[in-house]
Short mmCIF file of C-alpha atoms in Angstrom, two decimals:
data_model
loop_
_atom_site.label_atom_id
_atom_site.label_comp_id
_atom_site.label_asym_id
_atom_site.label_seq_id
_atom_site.Cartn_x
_atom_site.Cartn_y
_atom_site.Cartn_z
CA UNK Q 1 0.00 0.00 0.00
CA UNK Q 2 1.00 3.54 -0.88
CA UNK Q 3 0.06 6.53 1.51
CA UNK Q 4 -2.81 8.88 0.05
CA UNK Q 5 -2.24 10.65 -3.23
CA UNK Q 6 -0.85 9.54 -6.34
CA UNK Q 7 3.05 9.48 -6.59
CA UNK Q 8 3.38 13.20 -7.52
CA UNK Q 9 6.63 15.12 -7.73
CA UNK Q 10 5.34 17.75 -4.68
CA UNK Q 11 3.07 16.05 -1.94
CA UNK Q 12 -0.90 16.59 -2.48
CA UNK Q 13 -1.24 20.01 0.28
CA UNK Q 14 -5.04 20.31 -0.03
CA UNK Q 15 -7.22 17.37 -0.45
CA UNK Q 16 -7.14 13.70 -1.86
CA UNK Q 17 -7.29 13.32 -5.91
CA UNK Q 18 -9.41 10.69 -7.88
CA UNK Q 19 -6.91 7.86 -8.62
CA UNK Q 20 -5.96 8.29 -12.18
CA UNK Q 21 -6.15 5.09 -14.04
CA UNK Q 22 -6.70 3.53 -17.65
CA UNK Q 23 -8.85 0.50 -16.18
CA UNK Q 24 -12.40 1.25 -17.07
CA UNK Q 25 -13.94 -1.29 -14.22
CA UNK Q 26 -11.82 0.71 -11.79
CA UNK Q 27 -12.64 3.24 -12.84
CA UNK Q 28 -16.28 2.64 -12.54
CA UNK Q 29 -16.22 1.51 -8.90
CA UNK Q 30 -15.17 4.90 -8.27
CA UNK Q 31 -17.92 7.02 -9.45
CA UNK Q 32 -19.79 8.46 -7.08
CA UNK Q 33 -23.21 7.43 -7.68
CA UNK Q 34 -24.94 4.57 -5.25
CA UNK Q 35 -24.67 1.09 -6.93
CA UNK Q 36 -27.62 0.24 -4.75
CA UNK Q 37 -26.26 -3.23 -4.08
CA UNK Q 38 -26.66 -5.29 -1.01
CA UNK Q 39 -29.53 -4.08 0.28
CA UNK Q 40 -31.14 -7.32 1.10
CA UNK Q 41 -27.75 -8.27 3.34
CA UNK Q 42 -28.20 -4.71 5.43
CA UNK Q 43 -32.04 -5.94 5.91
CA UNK Q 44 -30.97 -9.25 6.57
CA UNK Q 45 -28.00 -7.82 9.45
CA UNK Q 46 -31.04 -5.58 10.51
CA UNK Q 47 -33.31 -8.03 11.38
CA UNK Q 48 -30.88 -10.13 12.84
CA UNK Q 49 -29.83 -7.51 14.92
CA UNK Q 50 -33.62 -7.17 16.24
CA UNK Q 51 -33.63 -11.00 17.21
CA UNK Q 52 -30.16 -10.77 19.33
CA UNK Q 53 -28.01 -12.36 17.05
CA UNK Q 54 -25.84 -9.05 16.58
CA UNK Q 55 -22.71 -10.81 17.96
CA UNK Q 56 -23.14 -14.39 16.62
CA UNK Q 57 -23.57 -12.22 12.71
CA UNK Q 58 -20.57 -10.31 13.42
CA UNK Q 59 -18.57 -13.25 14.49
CA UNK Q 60 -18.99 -14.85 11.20
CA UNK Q 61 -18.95 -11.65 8.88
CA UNK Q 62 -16.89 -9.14 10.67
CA UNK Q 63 -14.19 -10.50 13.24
CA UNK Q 64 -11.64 -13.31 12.04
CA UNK Q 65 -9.15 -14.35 14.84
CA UNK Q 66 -6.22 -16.60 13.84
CA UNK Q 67 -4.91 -18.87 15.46
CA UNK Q 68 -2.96 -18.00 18.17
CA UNK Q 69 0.63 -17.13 17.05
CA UNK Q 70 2.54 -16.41 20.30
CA UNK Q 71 3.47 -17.81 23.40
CA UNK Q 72 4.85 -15.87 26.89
CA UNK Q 73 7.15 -17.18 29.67
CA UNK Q 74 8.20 -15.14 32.31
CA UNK Q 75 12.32 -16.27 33.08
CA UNK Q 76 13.67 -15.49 36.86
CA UNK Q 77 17.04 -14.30 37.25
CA UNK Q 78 18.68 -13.08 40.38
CA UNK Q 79 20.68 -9.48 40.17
CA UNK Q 80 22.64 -9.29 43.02
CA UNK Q 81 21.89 -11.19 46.45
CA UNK Q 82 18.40 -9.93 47.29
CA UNK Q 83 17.20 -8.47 44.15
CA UNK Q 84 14.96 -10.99 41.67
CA UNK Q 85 14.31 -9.91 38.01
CA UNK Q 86 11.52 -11.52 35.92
CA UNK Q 87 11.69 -11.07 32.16
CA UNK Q 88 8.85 -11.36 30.05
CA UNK Q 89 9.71 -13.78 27.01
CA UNK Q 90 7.58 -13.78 23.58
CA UNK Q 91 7.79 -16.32 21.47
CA UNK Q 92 6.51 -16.63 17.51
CA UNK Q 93 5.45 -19.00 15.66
CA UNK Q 94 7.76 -19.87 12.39
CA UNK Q 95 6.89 -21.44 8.96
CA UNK Q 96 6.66 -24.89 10.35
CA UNK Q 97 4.07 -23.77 13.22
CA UNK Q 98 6.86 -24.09 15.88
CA UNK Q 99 7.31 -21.74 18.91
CA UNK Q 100 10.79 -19.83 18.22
CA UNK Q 101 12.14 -16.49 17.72
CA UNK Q 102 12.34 -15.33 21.44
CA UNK Q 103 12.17 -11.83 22.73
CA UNK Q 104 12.60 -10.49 25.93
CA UNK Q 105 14.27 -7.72 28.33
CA UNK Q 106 13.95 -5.28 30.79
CA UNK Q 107 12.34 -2.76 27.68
CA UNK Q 108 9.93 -5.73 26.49
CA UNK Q 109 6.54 -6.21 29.01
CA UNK Q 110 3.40 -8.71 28.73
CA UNK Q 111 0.69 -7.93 30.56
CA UNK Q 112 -2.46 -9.56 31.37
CA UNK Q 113 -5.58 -6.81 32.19
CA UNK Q 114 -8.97 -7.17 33.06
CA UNK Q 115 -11.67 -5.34 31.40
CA UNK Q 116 -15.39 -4.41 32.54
CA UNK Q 117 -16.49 -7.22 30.25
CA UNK Q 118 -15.45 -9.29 32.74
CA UNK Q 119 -12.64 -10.78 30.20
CA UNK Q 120 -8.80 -10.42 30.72
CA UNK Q 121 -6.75 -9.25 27.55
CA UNK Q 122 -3.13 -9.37 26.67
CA UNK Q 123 -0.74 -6.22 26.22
CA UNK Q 124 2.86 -5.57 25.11
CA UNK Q 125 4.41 -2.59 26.29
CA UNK Q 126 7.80 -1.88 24.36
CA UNK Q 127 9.83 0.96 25.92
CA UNK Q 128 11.96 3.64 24.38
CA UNK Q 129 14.08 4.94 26.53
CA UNK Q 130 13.98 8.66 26.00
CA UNK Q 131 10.70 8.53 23.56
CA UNK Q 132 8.76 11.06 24.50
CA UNK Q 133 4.88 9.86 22.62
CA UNK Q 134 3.89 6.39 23.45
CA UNK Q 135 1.54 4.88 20.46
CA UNK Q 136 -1.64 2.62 21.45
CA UNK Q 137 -2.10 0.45 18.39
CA UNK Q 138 -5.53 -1.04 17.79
CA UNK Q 139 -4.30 -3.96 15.02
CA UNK Q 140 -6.54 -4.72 11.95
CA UNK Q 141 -8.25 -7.85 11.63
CA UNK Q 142 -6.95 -11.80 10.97
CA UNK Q 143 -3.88 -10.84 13.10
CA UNK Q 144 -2.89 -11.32 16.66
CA UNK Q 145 0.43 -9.59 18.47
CA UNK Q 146 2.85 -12.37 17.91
CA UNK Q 147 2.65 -11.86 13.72
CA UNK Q 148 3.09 -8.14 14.86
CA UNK Q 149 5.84 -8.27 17.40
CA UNK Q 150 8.61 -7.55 15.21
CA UNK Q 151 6.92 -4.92 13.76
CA UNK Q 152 5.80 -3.36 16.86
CA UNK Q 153 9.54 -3.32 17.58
CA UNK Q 154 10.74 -1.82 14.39
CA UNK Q 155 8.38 0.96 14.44
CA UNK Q 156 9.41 1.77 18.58
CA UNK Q 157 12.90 2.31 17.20
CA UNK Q 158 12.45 3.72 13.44
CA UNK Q 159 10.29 6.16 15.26
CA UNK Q 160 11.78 6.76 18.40
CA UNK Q 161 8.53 5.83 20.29
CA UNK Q 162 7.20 3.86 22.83
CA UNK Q 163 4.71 1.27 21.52
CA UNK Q 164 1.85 -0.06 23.95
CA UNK Q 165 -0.45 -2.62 21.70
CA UNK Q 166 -3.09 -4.77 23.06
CA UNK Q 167 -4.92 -8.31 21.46
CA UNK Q 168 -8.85 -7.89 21.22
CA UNK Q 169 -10.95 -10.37 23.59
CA UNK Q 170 -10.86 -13.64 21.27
CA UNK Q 171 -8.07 -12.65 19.76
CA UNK Q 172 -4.06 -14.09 20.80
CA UNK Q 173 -3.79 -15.16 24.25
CA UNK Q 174 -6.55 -13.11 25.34
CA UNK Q 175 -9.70 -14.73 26.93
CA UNK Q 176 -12.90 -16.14 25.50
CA UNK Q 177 -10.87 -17.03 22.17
CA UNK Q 178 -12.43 -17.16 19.40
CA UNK Q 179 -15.99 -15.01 20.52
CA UNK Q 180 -15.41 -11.66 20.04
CA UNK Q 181 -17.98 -9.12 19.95
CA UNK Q 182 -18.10 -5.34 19.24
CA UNK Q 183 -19.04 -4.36 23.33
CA UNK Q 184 -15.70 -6.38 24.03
CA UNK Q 185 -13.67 -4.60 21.29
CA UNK Q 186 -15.11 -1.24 22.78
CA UNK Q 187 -13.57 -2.58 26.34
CA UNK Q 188 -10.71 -3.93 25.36
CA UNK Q 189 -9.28 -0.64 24.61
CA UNK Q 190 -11.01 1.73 27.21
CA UNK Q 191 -9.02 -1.41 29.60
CA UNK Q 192 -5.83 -1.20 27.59
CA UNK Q 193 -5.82 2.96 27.63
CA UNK Q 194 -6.09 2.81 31.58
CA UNK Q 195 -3.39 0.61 31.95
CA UNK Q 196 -1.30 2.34 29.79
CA UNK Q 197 -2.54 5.96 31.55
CA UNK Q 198 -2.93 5.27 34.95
CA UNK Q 199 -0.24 2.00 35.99
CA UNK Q 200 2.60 2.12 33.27
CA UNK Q 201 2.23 6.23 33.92
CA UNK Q 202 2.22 7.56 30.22
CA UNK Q 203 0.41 10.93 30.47
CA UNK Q 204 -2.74 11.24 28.16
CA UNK Q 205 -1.00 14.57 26.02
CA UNK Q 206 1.94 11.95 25.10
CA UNK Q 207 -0.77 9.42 23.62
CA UNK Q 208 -1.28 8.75 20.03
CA UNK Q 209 -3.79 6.29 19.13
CA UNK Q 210 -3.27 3.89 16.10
CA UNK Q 211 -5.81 2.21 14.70
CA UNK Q 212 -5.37 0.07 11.28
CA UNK Q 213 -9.04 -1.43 9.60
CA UNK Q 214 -11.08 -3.12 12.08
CA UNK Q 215 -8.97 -0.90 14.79
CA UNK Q 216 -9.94 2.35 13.53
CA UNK Q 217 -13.13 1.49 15.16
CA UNK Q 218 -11.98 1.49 18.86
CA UNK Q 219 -9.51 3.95 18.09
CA UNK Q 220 -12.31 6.64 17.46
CA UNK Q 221 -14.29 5.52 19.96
CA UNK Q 222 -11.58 6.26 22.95
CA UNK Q 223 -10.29 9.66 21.07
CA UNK Q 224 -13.66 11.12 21.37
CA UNK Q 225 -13.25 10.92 25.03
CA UNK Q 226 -9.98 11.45 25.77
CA UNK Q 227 -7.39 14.31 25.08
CA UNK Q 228 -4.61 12.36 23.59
CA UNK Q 229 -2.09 13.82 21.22
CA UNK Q 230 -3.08 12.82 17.73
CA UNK Q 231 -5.29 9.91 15.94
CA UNK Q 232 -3.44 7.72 12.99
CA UNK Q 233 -6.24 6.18 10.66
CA UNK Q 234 -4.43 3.23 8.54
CA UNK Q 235 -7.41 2.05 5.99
CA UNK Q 236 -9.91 2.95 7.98
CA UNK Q 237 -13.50 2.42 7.25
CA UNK Q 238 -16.38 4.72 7.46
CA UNK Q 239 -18.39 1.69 9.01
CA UNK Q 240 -19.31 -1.49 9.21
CA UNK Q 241 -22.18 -1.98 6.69
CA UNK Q 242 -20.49 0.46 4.45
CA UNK Q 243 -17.40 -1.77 4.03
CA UNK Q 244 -20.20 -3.75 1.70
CA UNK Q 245 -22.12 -0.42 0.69
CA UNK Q 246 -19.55 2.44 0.95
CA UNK Q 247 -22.07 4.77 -0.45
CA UNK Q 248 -24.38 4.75 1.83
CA UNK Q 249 -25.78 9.02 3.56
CA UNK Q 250 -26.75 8.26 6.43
CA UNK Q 251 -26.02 5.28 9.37
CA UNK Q 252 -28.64 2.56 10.11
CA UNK Q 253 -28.89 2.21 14.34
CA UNK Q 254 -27.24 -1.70 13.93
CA UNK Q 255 -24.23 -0.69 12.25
CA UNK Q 256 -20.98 -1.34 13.94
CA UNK Q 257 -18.19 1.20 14.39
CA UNK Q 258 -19.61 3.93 12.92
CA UNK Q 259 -16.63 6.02 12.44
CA UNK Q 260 -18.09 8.62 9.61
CA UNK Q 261 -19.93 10.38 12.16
CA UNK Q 262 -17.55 9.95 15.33
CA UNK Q 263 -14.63 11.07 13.74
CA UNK Q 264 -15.95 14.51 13.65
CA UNK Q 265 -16.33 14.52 17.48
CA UNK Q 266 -12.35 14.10 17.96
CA UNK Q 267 -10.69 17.41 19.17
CA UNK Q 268 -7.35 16.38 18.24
CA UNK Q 269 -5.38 16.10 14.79
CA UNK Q 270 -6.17 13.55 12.84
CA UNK Q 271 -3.51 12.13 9.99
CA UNK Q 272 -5.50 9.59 7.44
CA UNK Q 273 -2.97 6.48 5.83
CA UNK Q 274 -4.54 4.81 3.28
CA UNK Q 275 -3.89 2.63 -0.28
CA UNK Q 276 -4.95 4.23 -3.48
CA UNK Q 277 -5.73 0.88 -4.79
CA UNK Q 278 -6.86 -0.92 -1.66
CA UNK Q 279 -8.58 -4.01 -2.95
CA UNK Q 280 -10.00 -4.43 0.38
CA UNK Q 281 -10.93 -1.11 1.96
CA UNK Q 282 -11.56 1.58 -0.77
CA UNK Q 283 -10.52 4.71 -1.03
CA UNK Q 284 -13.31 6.16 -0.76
CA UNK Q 285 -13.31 5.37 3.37
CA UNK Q 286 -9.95 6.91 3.54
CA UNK Q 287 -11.22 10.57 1.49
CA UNK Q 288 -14.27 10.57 3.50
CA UNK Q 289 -12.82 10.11 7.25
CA UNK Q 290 -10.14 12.84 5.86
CA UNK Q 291 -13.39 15.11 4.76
CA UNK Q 292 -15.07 14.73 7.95
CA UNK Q 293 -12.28 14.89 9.96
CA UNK Q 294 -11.43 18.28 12.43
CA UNK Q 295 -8.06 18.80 12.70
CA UNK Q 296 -6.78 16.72 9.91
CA UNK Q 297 -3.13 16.92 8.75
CA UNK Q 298 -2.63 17.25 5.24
CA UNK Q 299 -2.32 13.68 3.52
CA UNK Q 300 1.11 13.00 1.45
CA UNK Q 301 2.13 10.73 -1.06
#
């Protein structure tokens, strides 16, 4: 994926452009006219959603855990004659679906936090010594935080951060596995940004939320609450039924993270990341989150 905007000689200032392309069905998915396609599916999730079986529908269409791809151990060592270290050890799984790769040290934490859902989710806290902005990173879906560790720790030190990022309920080592739901998703992070705030001791002004796909969902949700530094949108969506029907005005009352109207709620700057040719998420989420936005930083390419 490229960051917004075409590959220009001077960065796009203003706002996004229409992807310029010879394809005519590409073309065609862009214009801005409603298709009027899957209608009967938003009925269907509707109804559904009347009857109770909200979760078990998002479950199957919305949320898709892997299987877990991490282990933790937690190694004593002694330092010095009365002093007891424990180190918090990750390990990933490799091509042949065997535990190795370990990671560990005195900068490298694992953490195991409640939430009001009455579930308990994991957390990785990599420190920077010196960093002064601490990123809470809300992952995408079909992901966990052992296929992200090493990235987690590329971006602490290519950026000079901290990095705090947390597993979703079902997802990783975190409880109920397999079951999330979009209340849980909602807690997880609320759990994940009082941990972060009020035991690790980051201070809410040094926070920026990240939130990539699924994640820009919880993302928005805590950063209309809470003054935190900035807001980084990677692919986000407008919403959940208009991942299917991106051109839909206004949101139905079942619809899941409905960022396209929170976003506008967020008092701090807002910097939008996503592919011009996203095959998955289209544009079109990316330009209008960026349109609706408040403070939005210019996008580059």
């Amino acid at each position: 994926e490229r960051a917004l905007g075409a590959p220009p000689t001077q960065p796009v200032r203003n706002q996004y452009k229409r992807l310029k392309t010879s394809e005519d069905q590409l073309a065609a998915r862009r214009q801005e006219e409603d298709p009027g396609c899957c209608t009967c599916l938003i009925c269907c999730f509707g109804c559904l959603s009347l009857c109770g079986c909200r979760d078990w529908v998002c479950r199957k269409l919305v949320f898709f855990p892997p299987h877990c791809q991490y282990m933790v151990q937690v190694e004593v060592t002694e330092k010095g004659l009365s002093s007891i270290m424990k180190n918090h050890v990750m390990y990933v799984r490799d091509e042949t679906g065997r535990f190795s790769d370990p990671h560990g040290g005195a900068h490298f934490k694992v953490y195991m936090i409640p939430t009001k859902m009455k579930q308990k989710i994991c957390t990785i806290f990599i420190r920077n010594p010196g960093a002064k902005s601490t990123f809470l990173i809300s992952h995408g879906n079909a992901t966990d935080l052992g296929l992200l560790r090493n990235h987690l720790l590329e971006l602490s030190m290519v950026l000079d951060v901290n990095v705090y990022a947390y597993d979703y309920t079902g997802y990783g080592l975190s409880t109920n596995s397999g079951r999330p739901t979009v209340r849980d998703c909602l807690a997880d992070i609320e759990a994940a940004y009082q941990h972060l705030t009020h035991v690790i001791g980051i201070e809410e002004k040094d926070v920026i939320l990240y939130g990539q796909s699924l994640g820009t969902g919880p993302t928005l949700h805590l950063a209309r609450k809470h003054p935190v530094r900035a807001v980084v949108l990677h692919s986000g969506i407008m919403s959940g039924l208009r991942v299917i029907r991106p051109f839909l005005k206004d949101s139905y009352w079942f619809d899941i993270f409905p960022n396209i109207d929170i976003v506008r709620e967020c008092k701090c700057p807002i910097f939008v990341i996503h592919g011009m040719q996203d095959e998955e998420i289209d544009i079109r989420h990316g330009r209008q989150l960026y349109a609706k936005s408040g403070q939005k930083l210019a996008p580059w390419s």
